[in-house]
Amino acid sequence: MSDEEYEIRPRLRAPKTAAPGERVTIRSLLMHPMESGRRKDLEGKDIPRRIIYSARFTVGGEEVFAAELSPMNASPLYLEFDLTIEGPTLLEAEWIEDGDERRWTASTRIEIA
Amino acid sequence: MSDSAKSVLTRREALALGGAAMLGAGLGPVGALAREASAIGPATAQALAARGWSEAAFDPRLSLSLPDVVENGANAPVDLSMSDLPEGVFVKRLGLYAEANFTPEIALYRFGPATGAPLRISVRARLAESQTVLAVAELSDGSLLAADFAVKVAIGGCAG
């Protein structure tokens, strides 16, 4: 893993346990620059666009929450949502950057208490 | 940007005027939303039309909230929620709009039954300047709901 990829590492936070039917809060953070492509550096040169355009959260391959993102989302990229837990849950997240070549994933498990 | 994009009538003022024709003239053809809110500028109206959402109507069940004053427009906390949904109905898609931004559609969110009924999300947006932010929710039964929030931005987070 390069230093840069280490910097951008994703975080996905959820309670370790939940009761059946309970709603839990999922918090995600990607330390990504979300560079809009409309800024200039100190020398007046354009800073190239670099945006996470898709963030997707799935359980057992089924999408539970997703975001199609414009450059108008803040850096770092923060997304929080509530999820109803029915049983033991493996939540998987994937963030995809412009061009589809770079993506980051994270997962977390919620057990039934 | 045209004058109509900067319209500053509040919904209350618009209702007090009671002139749908007058509003329509100032706001363009964006259906139910245009008749109810002055905050729908042309860029947002176009983005809503592209989604097929021009007929969304303001509904208090959908809640959009930000701090009254956002200190840093580069990172504005936005909370969205919706409850009191009919049995079996969930929020399917939700769009977030800021007319004064370079790109008016901040994001489009998709949900499933486990996240869309009730719905609660919290995100961080960039806001170029003080403006009225708009959210439109599409329910699984096809209904379209809207909510807005007037926010003051101390330092704009343009860069977009």
Coordinates of C-alpha atoms in Angstrom, one line a residue:
Chain A
M1 CA 0.0 0.0 0.0
S2 CA 1.4 3.4 -1.0
D3 CA 1.6 6.2 1.5
E4 CA -1.1 8.0 -0.4
E5 CA -3.5 5.1 -0.2
Y6 CA -2.7 4.8 3.5
E7 CA -3.7 8.4 3.9
I8 CA -7.0 7.9 2.1
R9 CA -7.9 4.7 4.1
P10 CA -11.6 4.4 4.8
R11 CA -13.3 4.1 8.1
L12 CA -16.6 2.4 8.7
R13 CA -18.1 2.5 12.2
A14 CA -21.1 0.6 13.5
P15 CA -22.1 -0.9 16.9
K16 CA -20.7 -4.4 17.5
T17 CA -24.1 -5.7 18.5
A18 CA -27.8 -4.9 18.1
A19 CA -31.2 -6.3 19.0
P20 CA -33.3 -7.7 16.1
G21 CA -35.3 -4.8 14.7
E22 CA -33.0 -2.2 16.2
R23 CA -31.9 0.8 14.2
V24 CA -28.2 1.5 14.4
T25 CA -26.2 4.4 13.1
I26 CA -23.5 3.7 10.5
R27 CA -20.7 6.3 10.2
S28 CA -18.2 6.3 7.3
L29 CA -15.3 8.5 6.5
L30 CA -12.9 8.5 3.6
M31 CA -9.9 10.8 3.9
H32 CA -10.1 11.8 0.2
P33 CA -9.3 15.3 -1.1
M34 CA -12.5 15.5 -3.2
E35 CA -10.7 17.9 -5.4
S36 CA -13.3 19.8 -7.5
G37 CA -11.0 20.6 -10.5
R38 CA -11.8 24.3 -10.1
R39 CA -9.0 25.3 -7.8
K40 CA -5.6 26.6 -8.7
D41 CA -2.3 25.9 -6.8
L42 CA 0.0 28.7 -5.5
E43 CA 1.6 29.0 -8.9
G44 CA -1.8 29.5 -10.6
K45 CA -1.9 26.1 -12.2
D46 CA -5.2 24.2 -12.3
I47 CA -5.4 21.4 -9.7
P48 CA -6.9 18.4 -11.5
R49 CA -10.3 17.1 -10.6
R50 CA -10.3 14.1 -8.4
I51 CA -13.7 13.1 -7.0
I52 CA -15.3 10.1 -5.4
Y53 CA -18.4 9.9 -7.5
S54 CA -19.9 6.8 -5.9
A55 CA -20.2 5.5 -2.4
R56 CA -22.1 2.3 -1.9
F57 CA -23.1 0.2 1.1
T58 CA -24.3 -3.4 0.8
V59 CA -25.5 -6.3 3.0
G60 CA -25.1 -9.7 1.4
G61 CA -24.6 -8.1 -2.0
E62 CA -27.8 -6.1 -1.7
E63 CA -27.6 -2.3 -1.7
V64 CA -28.9 -0.6 1.4
F65 CA -27.5 2.9 0.9
A66 CA -25.7 4.6 -1.9
A67 CA -24.6 8.1 -2.9
E68 CA -24.0 9.6 -6.3
L69 CA -21.7 12.4 -5.5
S70 CA -20.8 15.7 -7.1
P71 CA -17.8 17.9 -6.3
M72 CA -20.0 19.7 -3.9
N73 CA -19.3 17.2 -1.1
A74 CA -16.8 18.1 1.6
S75 CA -13.4 16.6 2.1
P76 CA -13.0 14.3 4.0
L77 CA -16.0 12.5 2.6
Y78 CA -18.4 11.8 5.5
L79 CA -21.7 9.8 5.2
E80 CA -23.8 8.7 8.1
F81 CA -27.1 6.7 7.9
D82 CA -29.4 4.6 10.1
L83 CA -29.9 0.9 9.3
T84 CA -32.5 -1.5 10.6
I85 CA -30.8 -4.7 11.8
E86 CA -32.8 -7.9 11.4
G87 CA -30.0 -10.5 12.0
P88 CA -26.2 -10.9 12.0
T89 CA -25.1 -8.3 9.4
L90 CA -21.9 -8.0 7.4
L91 CA -22.0 -4.4 6.0
E92 CA -19.7 -3.7 3.1
A93 CA -18.7 -0.3 1.8
E94 CA -17.1 0.7 -1.5
W95 CA -16.0 4.2 -2.6
I96 CA -15.1 4.7 -6.3
E97 CA -13.0 7.5 -7.8
D98 CA -13.5 9.2 -11.2
G99 CA -12.2 6.9 -13.9
D100 CA -13.1 3.7 -12.0
E101 CA -9.4 2.8 -11.5
R102 CA -9.1 3.6 -7.8
R103 CA -11.5 2.3 -5.2
W104 CA -11.5 1.7 -1.5
T105 CA -13.5 -0.9 0.5
A106 CA -14.3 -1.4 4.2
S107 CA -16.5 -3.8 6.1
T108 CA -17.9 -4.2 9.5
R109 CA -19.9 -6.9 11.3
I110 CA -22.9 -6.4 13.5
E111 CA -23.9 -9.4 15.7
I112 CA -27.2 -10.0 17.4
A113 CA -27.0 -9.3 21.1
Chain B
M1 CA -26.8 34.4 -13.1
S2 CA -30.2 35.9 -13.8
D3 CA -32.2 37.9 -11.3
S4 CA -34.7 35.2 -11.0
A5 CA -32.0 32.9 -9.6
K6 CA -31.5 35.3 -6.8
S7 CA -35.1 35.6 -5.9
V8 CA -35.4 36.3 -2.2
L9 CA -39.1 35.9 -1.6
T10 CA -39.8 33.6 1.3
R11 CA -42.5 31.1 1.0
R12 CA -44.6 33.1 3.4
E13 CA -44.2 36.3 1.3
A14 CA -44.9 34.3 -1.8
L15 CA -48.2 33.1 -0.3
A16 CA -49.0 36.5 0.9
L17 CA -48.7 37.8 -2.6
G18 CA -51.0 35.1 -3.6
G19 CA -50.1 35.6 -7.2
A20 CA -49.3 32.3 -8.8
A21 CA -48.9 34.1 -12.1
M22 CA -46.4 36.5 -10.7
L23 CA -44.4 33.7 -9.1
G24 CA -44.5 31.7 -12.3
A25 CA -43.1 34.6 -14.2
G26 CA -40.2 35.0 -11.9
L27 CA -39.4 31.3 -11.4
G28 CA -39.9 29.4 -14.6
P29 CA -41.9 26.3 -15.2
V30 CA -40.9 23.9 -12.4
G31 CA -44.4 22.7 -11.5
A32 CA -45.7 22.5 -8.0
L33 CA -42.4 23.4 -6.5
A34 CA -42.2 26.7 -8.3
R35 CA -45.7 27.7 -7.1
E36 CA -44.7 27.0 -3.5
A37 CA -41.2 28.2 -3.1
S38 CA -39.2 31.1 -4.4
A39 CA -35.9 29.3 -3.7
I40 CA -36.1 27.1 -6.8
G41 CA -33.7 28.8 -9.2
P42 CA -33.2 27.8 -12.8
A43 CA -30.2 25.5 -12.3
T44 CA -32.1 23.5 -9.6
A45 CA -35.2 23.5 -11.6
Q46 CA -33.3 22.0 -14.5
A47 CA -31.7 19.3 -12.3
L48 CA -35.1 18.4 -10.8
A49 CA -36.6 18.2 -14.3
A50 CA -33.8 15.8 -15.3
R51 CA -34.9 13.5 -12.5
G52 CA -38.5 13.9 -13.3
W53 CA -39.1 15.6 -10.0
S54 CA -40.6 18.9 -11.0
E55 CA -43.9 18.1 -9.4
A56 CA -42.5 17.6 -5.8
A57 CA -44.5 19.3 -3.1
F58 CA -43.4 20.6 0.2
D59 CA -44.2 18.2 3.0
P60 CA -43.4 18.6 6.7
R61 CA -42.7 14.9 7.1
L62 CA -39.4 15.5 5.2
S63 CA -36.9 17.4 7.4
L64 CA -33.8 19.1 6.1
S65 CA -31.7 21.0 8.6
L66 CA -28.3 22.7 8.8
P67 CA -26.9 25.1 11.3
D68 CA -28.6 28.5 10.9
V69 CA -25.1 29.9 10.3
V70 CA -22.5 27.7 8.7
E71 CA -19.0 29.1 9.7
N72 CA -17.2 27.1 7.0
G73 CA -18.9 26.6 3.6
A74 CA -16.3 24.0 2.7
N75 CA -17.8 21.6 5.3
A76 CA -21.5 22.2 6.1
P77 CA -23.3 19.6 8.1
V78 CA -26.6 18.6 6.6
D79 CA -29.1 16.4 8.4
L80 CA -32.0 14.8 6.5
S81 CA -34.8 12.7 8.0
M82 CA -38.2 11.4 7.2
S83 CA -40.7 9.5 9.3
D84 CA -44.5 8.9 9.4
L85 CA -44.3 6.9 6.2
P86 CA -47.3 4.8 5.1
E87 CA -46.9 1.0 6.0
G88 CA -44.5 -0.7 3.6
V89 CA -43.4 2.6 1.9
F90 CA -39.8 3.8 2.1
V91 CA -37.8 6.6 0.7
K92 CA -36.2 5.3 -2.5
R93 CA -34.1 8.3 -3.7
L94 CA -33.3 11.7 -2.2
G95 CA -31.7 14.6 -4.0
L96 CA -29.9 17.5 -2.3
Y97 CA -29.7 20.9 -4.1
A98 CA -27.9 24.2 -3.7
E99 CA -28.8 26.7 -6.4
A100 CA -25.8 29.1 -5.8
N101 CA -23.3 26.3 -6.1
F102 CA -21.4 25.6 -9.4
T103 CA -23.1 22.2 -9.5
P104 CA -26.6 22.5 -8.1
E105 CA -27.1 18.8 -7.4
I106 CA -24.9 18.1 -4.4
A107 CA -25.7 14.4 -4.3
L108 CA -28.4 11.8 -5.1
Y109 CA -28.9 9.2 -2.4
R110 CA -30.5 5.8 -2.8
F111 CA -32.1 3.7 -0.1
G112 CA -33.6 0.4 0.6
P113 CA -36.3 -0.7 3.1
A114 CA -33.7 -1.1 5.8
T115 CA -32.5 2.5 5.5
G116 CA -35.4 4.4 3.9
A117 CA -38.2 3.9 6.5
P118 CA -37.8 5.8 8.6
L119 CA -34.9 7.7 7.0
R120 CA -32.1 9.5 8.8
I121 CA -28.8 10.5 7.2
S122 CA -26.1 13.1 8.0
V123 CA -23.7 14.4 5.3
R124 CA -21.2 17.2 4.7
A125 CA -21.7 19.6 1.8
R126 CA -19.9 22.5 0.2
L127 CA -21.9 25.7 0.1
A128 CA -20.6 28.6 -2.0
E129 CA -22.6 31.3 -0.3
S130 CA -25.7 32.0 1.8
Q131 CA -28.7 30.4 0.1
T132 CA -31.7 28.1 0.5
V133 CA -30.9 24.5 0.3
L134 CA -33.5 22.1 -1.1
A135 CA -34.1 18.4 -0.7
V136 CA -36.5 16.2 -2.8
A137 CA -37.5 12.7 -1.7
E138 CA -39.0 10.1 -4.0
L139 CA -40.9 7.4 -2.1
S140 CA -41.4 3.8 -3.2
D141 CA -45.0 4.6 -3.9
G142 CA -44.0 7.3 -6.3
S143 CA -44.8 10.3 -4.2
L144 CA -42.4 13.3 -4.4
L145 CA -41.8 15.4 -1.3
A146 CA -39.6 18.5 -0.8
A147 CA -38.1 20.4 2.1
D148 CA -35.9 23.5 2.2
F149 CA -33.7 25.4 4.6
A150 CA -32.3 28.9 4.4
V151 CA -28.7 29.0 5.6
K152 CA -26.2 31.8 6.1
V153 CA -22.7 30.9 5.1
A154 CA -19.9 32.9 6.8
I155 CA -17.0 31.8 4.6
G156 CA -18.0 30.3 1.2
G157 CA -16.6 26.9 0.3
C158 CA -16.6 27.4 -3.4
A159 CA -13.8 25.4 -5.0
G160 CA -16.6 23.8 -7.0

